[in-house]
Coordinates of C-alpha atoms and ligand atoms in Angstrom, one line a residue:
X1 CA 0.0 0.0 0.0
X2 CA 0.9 3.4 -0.7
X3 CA 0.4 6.0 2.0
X4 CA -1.0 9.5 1.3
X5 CA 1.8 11.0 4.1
X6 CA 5.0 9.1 5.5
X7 CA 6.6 11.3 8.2
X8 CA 10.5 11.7 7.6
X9 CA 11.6 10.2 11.3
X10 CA 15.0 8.9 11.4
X11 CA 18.2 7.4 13.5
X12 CA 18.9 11.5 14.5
X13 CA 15.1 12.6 16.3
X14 CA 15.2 8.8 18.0
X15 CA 18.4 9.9 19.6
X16 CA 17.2 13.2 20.5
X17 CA 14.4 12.1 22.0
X18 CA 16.8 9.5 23.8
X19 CA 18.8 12.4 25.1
X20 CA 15.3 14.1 26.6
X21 CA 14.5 11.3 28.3
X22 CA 18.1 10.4 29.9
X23 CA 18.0 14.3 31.1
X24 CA 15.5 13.4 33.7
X25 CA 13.6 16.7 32.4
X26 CA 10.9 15.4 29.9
X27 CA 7.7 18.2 30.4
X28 CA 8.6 21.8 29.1
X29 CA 12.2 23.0 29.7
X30 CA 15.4 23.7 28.2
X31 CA 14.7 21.9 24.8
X32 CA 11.2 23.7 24.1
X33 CA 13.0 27.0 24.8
X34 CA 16.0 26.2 22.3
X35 CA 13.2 24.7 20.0
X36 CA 11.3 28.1 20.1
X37 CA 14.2 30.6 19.8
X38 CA 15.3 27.6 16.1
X39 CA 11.6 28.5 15.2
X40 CA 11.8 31.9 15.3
X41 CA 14.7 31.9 13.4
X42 CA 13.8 30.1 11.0
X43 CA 10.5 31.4 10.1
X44 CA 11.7 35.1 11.0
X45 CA 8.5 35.4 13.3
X46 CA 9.7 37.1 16.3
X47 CA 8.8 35.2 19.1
X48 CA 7.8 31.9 18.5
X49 CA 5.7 29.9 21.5
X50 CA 5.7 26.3 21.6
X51 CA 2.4 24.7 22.1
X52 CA 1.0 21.0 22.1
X53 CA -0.9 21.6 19.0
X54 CA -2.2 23.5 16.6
X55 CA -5.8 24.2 17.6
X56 CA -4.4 25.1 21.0
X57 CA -2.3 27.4 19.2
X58 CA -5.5 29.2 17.4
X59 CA -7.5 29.1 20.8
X60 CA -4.6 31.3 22.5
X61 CA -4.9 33.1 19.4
X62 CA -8.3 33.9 19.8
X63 CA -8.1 34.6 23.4
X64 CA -4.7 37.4 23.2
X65 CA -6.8 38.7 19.5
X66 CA -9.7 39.5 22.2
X67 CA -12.3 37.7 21.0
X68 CA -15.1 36.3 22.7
X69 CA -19.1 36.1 23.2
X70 CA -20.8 38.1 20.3
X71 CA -18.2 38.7 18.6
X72 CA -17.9 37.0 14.7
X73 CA -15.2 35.7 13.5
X74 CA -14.6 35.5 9.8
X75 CA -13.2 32.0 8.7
X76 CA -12.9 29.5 5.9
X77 CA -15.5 26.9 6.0
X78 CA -12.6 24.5 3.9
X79 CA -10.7 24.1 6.0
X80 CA -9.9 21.6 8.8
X81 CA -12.5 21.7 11.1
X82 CA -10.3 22.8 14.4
X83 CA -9.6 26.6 12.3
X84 CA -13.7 27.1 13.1
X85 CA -13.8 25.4 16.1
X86 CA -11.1 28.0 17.9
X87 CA -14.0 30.7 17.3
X88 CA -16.0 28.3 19.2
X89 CA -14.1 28.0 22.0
X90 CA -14.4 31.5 23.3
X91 CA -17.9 31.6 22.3
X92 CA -17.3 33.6 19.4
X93 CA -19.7 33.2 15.8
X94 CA -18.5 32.0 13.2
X95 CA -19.2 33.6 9.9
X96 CA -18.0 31.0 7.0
X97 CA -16.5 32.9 3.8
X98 CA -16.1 31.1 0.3
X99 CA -12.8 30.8 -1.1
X100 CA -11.0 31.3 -3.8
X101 CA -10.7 28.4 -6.6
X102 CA -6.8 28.2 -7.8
X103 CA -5.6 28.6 -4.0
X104 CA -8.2 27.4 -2.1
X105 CA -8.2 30.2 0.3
X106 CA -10.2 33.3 1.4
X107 CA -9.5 36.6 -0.3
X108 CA -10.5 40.6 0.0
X109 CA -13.4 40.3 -2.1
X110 CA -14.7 37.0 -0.3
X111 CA -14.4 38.5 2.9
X112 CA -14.8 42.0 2.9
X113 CA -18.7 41.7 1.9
X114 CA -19.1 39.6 5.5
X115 CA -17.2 42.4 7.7
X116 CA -20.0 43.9 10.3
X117 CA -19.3 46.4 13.2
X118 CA -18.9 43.0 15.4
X119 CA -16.4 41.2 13.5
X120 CA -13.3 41.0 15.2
X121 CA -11.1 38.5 13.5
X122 CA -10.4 36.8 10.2
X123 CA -9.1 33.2 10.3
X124 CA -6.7 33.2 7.4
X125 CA -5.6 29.7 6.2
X126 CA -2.6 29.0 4.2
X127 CA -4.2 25.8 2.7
X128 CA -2.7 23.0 2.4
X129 CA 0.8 25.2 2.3
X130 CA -0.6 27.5 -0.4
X131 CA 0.4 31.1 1.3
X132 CA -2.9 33.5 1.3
X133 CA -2.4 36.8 0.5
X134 CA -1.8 38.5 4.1
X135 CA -1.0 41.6 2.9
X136 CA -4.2 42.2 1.2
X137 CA -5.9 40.9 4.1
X138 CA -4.2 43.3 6.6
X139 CA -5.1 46.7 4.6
X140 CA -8.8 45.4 4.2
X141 CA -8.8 44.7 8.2
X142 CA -6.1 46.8 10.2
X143 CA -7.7 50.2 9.9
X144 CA -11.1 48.6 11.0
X145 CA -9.2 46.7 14.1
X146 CA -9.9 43.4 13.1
X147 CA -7.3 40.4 13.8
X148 CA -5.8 39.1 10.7
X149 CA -5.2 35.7 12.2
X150 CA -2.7 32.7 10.2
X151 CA -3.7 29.6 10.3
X152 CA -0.2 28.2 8.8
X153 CA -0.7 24.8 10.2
X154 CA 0.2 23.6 7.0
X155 CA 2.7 25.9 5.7
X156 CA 6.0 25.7 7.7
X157 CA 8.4 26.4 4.9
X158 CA 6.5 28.1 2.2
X159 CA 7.1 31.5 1.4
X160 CA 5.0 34.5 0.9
X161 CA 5.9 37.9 -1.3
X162 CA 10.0 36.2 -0.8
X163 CA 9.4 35.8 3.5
X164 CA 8.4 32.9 5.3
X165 CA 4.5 32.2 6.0
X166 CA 3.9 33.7 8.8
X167 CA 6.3 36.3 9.2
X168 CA 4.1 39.1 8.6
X169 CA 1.7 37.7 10.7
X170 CA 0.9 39.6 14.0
X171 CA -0.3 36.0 15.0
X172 CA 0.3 32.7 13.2
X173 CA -0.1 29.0 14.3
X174 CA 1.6 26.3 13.1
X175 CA 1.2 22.3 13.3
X176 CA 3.6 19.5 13.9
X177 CA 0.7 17.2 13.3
X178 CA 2.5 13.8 11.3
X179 CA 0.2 15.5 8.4
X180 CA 2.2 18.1 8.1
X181 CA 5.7 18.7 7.2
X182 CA 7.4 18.8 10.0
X183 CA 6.3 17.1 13.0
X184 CA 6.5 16.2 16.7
X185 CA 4.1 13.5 17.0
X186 CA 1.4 16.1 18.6
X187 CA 2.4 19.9 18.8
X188 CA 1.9 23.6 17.5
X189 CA 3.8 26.6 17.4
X190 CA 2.5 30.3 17.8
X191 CA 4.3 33.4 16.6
X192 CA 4.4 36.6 17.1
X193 CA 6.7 39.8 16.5
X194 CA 5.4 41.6 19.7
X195 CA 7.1 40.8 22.9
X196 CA 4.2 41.1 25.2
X197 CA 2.0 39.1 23.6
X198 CA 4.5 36.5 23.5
X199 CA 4.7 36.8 26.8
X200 CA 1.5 36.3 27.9
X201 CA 1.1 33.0 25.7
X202 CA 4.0 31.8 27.4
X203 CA 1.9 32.3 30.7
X204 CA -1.8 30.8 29.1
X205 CA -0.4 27.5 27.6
X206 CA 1.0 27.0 31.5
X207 CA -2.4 27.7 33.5
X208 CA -1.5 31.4 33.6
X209 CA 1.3 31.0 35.9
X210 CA 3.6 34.1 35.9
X211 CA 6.9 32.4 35.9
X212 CA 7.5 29.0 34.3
X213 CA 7.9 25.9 36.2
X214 CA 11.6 25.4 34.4
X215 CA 12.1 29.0 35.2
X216 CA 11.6 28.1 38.7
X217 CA 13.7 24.5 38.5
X218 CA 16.8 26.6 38.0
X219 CA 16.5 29.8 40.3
X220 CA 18.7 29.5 43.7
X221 CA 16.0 31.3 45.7
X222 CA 12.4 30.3 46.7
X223 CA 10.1 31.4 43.8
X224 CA 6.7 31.5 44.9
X225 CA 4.6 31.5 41.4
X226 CA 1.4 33.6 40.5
X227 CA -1.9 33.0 38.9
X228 CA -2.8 35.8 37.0
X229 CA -5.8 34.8 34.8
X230 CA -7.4 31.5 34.1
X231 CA -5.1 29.1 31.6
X232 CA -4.8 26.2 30.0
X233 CA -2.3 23.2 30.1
X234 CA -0.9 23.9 26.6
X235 CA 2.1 22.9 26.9
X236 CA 4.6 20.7 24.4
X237 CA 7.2 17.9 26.2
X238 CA 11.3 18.5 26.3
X239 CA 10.9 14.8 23.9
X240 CA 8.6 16.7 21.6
X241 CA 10.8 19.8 21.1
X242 CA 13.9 17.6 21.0
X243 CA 12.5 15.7 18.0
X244 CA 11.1 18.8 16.7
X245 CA 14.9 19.9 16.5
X246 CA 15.8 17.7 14.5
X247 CA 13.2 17.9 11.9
X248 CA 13.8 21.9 11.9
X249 CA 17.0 21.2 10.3
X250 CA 15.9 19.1 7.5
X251 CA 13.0 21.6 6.5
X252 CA 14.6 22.9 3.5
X253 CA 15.3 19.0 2.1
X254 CA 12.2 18.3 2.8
X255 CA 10.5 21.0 1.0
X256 CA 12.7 20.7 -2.2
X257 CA 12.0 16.9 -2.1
X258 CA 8.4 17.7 -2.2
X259 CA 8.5 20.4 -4.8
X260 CA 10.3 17.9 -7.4
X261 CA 7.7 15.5 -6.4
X262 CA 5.2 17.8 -6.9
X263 CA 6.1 19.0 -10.2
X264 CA 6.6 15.6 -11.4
X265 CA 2.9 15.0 -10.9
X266 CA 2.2 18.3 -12.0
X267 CA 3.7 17.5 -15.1
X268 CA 1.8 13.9 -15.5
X269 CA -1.4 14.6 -14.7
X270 CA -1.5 17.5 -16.9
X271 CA -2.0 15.4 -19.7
X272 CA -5.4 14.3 -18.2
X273 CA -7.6 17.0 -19.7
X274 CA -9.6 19.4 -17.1
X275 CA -7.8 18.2 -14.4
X276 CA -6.7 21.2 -12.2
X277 CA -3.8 20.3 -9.5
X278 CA -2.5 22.5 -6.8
X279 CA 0.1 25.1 -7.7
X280 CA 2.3 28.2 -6.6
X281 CA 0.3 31.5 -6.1
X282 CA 1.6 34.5 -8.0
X283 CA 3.2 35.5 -4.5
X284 CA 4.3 33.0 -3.2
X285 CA 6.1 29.2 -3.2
X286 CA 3.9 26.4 -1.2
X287 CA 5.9 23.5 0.4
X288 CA 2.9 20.9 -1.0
X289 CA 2.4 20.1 2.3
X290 CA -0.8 18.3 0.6
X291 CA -0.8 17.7 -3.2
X292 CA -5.0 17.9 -4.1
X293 CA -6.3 17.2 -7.5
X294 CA -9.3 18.8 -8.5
X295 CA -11.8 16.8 -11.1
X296 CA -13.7 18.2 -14.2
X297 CA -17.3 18.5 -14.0
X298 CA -17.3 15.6 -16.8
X299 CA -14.8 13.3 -15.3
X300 CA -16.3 10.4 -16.2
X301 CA -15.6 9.0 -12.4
X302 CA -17.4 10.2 -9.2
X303 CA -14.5 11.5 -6.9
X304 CA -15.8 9.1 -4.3
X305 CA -15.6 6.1 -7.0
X306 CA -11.9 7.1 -7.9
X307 CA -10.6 7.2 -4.6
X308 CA -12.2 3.3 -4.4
X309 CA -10.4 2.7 -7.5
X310 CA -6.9 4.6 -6.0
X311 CA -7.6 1.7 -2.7
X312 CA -8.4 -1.2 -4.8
X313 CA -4.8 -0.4 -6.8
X314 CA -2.8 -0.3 -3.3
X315 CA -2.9 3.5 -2.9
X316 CA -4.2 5.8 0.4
X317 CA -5.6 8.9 -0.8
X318 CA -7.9 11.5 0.6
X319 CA -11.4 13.4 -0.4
X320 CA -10.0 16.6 -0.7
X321 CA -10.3 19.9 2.2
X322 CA -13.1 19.2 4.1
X323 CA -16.3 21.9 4.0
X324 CA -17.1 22.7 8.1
X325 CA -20.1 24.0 7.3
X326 CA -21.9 20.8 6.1
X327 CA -20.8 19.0 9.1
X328 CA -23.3 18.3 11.7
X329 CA -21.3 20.1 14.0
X330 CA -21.8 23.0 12.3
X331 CA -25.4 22.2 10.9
X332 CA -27.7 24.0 13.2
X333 CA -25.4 27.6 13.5
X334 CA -25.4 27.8 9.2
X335 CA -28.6 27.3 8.1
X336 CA -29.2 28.4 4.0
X337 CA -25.2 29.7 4.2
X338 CA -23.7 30.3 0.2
X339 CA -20.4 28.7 -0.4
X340 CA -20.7 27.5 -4.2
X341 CA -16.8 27.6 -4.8
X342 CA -16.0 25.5 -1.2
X343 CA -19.1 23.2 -2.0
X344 CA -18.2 22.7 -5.2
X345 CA -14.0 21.6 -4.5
X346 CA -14.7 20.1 -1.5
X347 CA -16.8 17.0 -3.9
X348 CA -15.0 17.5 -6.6
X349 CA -11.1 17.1 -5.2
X350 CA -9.2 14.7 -3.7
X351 CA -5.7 14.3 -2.0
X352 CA -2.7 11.9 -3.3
X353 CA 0.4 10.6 -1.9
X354 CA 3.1 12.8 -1.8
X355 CA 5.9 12.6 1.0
X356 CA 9.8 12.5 1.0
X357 CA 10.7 8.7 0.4
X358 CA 8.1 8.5 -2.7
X359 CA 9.2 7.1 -5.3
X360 CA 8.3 7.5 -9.6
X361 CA 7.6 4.1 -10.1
X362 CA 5.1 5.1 -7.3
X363 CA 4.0 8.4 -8.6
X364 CA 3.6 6.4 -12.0
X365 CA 1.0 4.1 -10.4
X366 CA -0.8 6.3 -8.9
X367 CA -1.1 8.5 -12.5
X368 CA -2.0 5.6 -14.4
X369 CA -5.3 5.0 -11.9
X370 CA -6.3 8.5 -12.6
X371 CA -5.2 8.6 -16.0
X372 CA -7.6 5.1 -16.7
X373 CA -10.5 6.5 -14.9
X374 CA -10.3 9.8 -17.1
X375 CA -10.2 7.7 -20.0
X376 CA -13.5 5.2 -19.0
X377 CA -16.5 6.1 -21.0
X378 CA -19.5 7.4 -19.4
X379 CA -21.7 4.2 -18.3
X380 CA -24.7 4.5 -20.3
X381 CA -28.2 2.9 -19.1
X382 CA -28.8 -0.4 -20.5
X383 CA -31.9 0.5 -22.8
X384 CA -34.0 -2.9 -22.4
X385 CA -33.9 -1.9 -18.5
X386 CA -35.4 1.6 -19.4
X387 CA -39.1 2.2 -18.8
X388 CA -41.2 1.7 -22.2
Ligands
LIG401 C1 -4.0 20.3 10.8 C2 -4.6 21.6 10.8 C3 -5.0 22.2 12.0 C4 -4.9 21.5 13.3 O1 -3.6 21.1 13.7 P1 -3.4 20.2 15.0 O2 -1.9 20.4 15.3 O3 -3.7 18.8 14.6 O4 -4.2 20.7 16.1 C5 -5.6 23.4 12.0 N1 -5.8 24.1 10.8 C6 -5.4 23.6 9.6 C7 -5.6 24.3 8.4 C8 -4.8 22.3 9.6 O5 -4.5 21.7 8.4

């Protein structure tokens, strides 16, 4: 069987995580803060806040943004469902906008038309690594004081306008879900370029405590520590961050791996006519953190059918980004809501294997499914079973 995602784990993050463990300090300590300051670095973020996952990256996101009961929160409906849900959390509405066909993501003139006096963020995703465009984001919500928000789970590595996603973020959260690039098992990052904010993430993903329990560890003097508003156990593991160390060094092999992948496919399936595949924005490179496929209206295949006929031939694959908004979840807070262009990619798409050790005898099987199915004639009715 071929996987849809292999996370690249080696000798190298075994051994780090090794090392973590024969410290005798495994919770948060000295490897999440050297973890952090190599994330910061890398992505030229700022500060960067290690967290034990993504969604509780965009729930501290939402808290330090301000938002709460009443207020609307402007988000993707394709998207993974946890970008919605942080709105939830603090009790905030959330207002679904369509996206954007070629990236997948929101834009201006998608959201602008749903910004009301009580909207006080905008959940921008960088789907499936494809950078958004931030910039046009900010000047449509800055001067109203609404929260551009980055939802860069996906996109560690890609680049937006020649910068890494996220950099011009004044929040972004990040993933080290085994989905994504790189990964820790479980675990999120949130950045940010102001210090204060930083600082007060630090103190919510540890129950609010005003100085950290390493902190503490290593002081010669009694510390007695301080609550100073209600927080959350967020916090990611010394094992975590060591492995996560590791995998922060091999980001750049890992992306241009991907990206000759990815145009390999590119190149193959574009032989299959109407098919539409993922692809670099005008401003920006993605890190194909997911390679997605979308289908003609006339495939001759129901995407559902094809991904049976992708499993049948050995290979993994994926319906393409979910739509929130249709989940029951969802179903009883977005009654009669528009989203033709997410309802319509959301059926219509689907997700193939791409990772690091794929091979193109591999990438060649899983072409020559797709490229059969494009190539089946349209099942007609048998006319002796049709009614007189
Ligand atoms: C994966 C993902 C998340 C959630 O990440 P976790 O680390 O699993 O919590 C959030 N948003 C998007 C767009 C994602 O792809």
């Amino acid at each position: 069987m071929i996987p849809v995602i292999r996370p690249l784990l080696g000798p190298e993050e075994a051994e780090a995580a090794a090392q973590a463990i024969s410290s005798g300090w495994i919770a948060q300590g000295p490897r999440v803060a050297e973890f952090e300051a190599a994330f910061a670095a890398a992505t030229g973020t700022g500060h960067a806040v290690a967290v034990s996952s993504c969604t509780a990256a965009l729930h501290l996101a939402m808290i330090v943004a301000g938002v709460g009961p009443g207020d609307e929160v402007v988000a993707p409906s394709m998207s993974f469902i946890a970008t919605a849900n942080a709105a939830r959390y603090v009790g905030a509405r959330v207002v679904f906008a369509d996206v954007e066909p070629d990236t997948l993501n929101l834009t201006v003139e998608t959201v602008a038309p749903l910004l009301t006096d009580r909207t006080r963020a905008v959940i921008l995703v960088d789907q499936a690594g494809v950078p958004a465009d931030l910039d046009a984001m900010r000047e449509l919500c800055d001067p109203r004081g609404i929260a551009v928000i980055e939802d860069a789970a996906c996109a560690a590595g890609s680049t937006y306008r020649g910068r890494p996603a996220g950099a011009g973020a004044a929040l972004a959260a990040f993933s080290f879900h085994p989905r994504k690039l790189l990964t820790t098992g479980e675990g999120g990052m949130i950045t940010t370029p102001d210090p204060d904010v930083a600082a007060r993430l630090r103190r919510l993903r540890e129950h609010g405590m005003n100085v950290s329990a390493a902190a503490r560890h290593v002081e010669q003097r009694v510390v007695i520590e301080r609550y100073d508003e209600v927080g959350y156990n967020y916090r990611m593991t010394d094992i975590q961050a060591a492995i996560g160390l590791v995998q922060l060094g091999r980001l750049d092999e890992i992306i241009e791996r991907r990206r000759e992948l990815a145009q390999r496919y590119q190149c193959l399936l574009s032989q299959i006519s109407g098919l539409r595949t993922i692809s670099d924005p005008s401003f920006g490179l993605t890190n194909f953190q997911s390679f997605w496929v979308a289908l003609p209206a006339d495939f001759p295949v129901a995407r559902n059918d094809l991904l049976q006929m992708l499993a049948d031939a050995g290979i993994s694959s994926r319906r393409g980004i979910m739509a929130a908004h249709l989940e029951p979840a969802y179903a009883n807070l977005v009654r009669d809501m528009q989203l033709p262009v997410t309802e319509r990619l959301s059926a219509s798409t689907l997700i193939i294997p791409l990772f690091h050790q794929l091979t193109a005898a591999e990438q060649n099987r899983v072409v020559d499914v797709i490229s059969a199915a494009s190539e089946k004639a349209a099942v007609l009715p048998d006319p002796a079973k049709l009614p007189a």
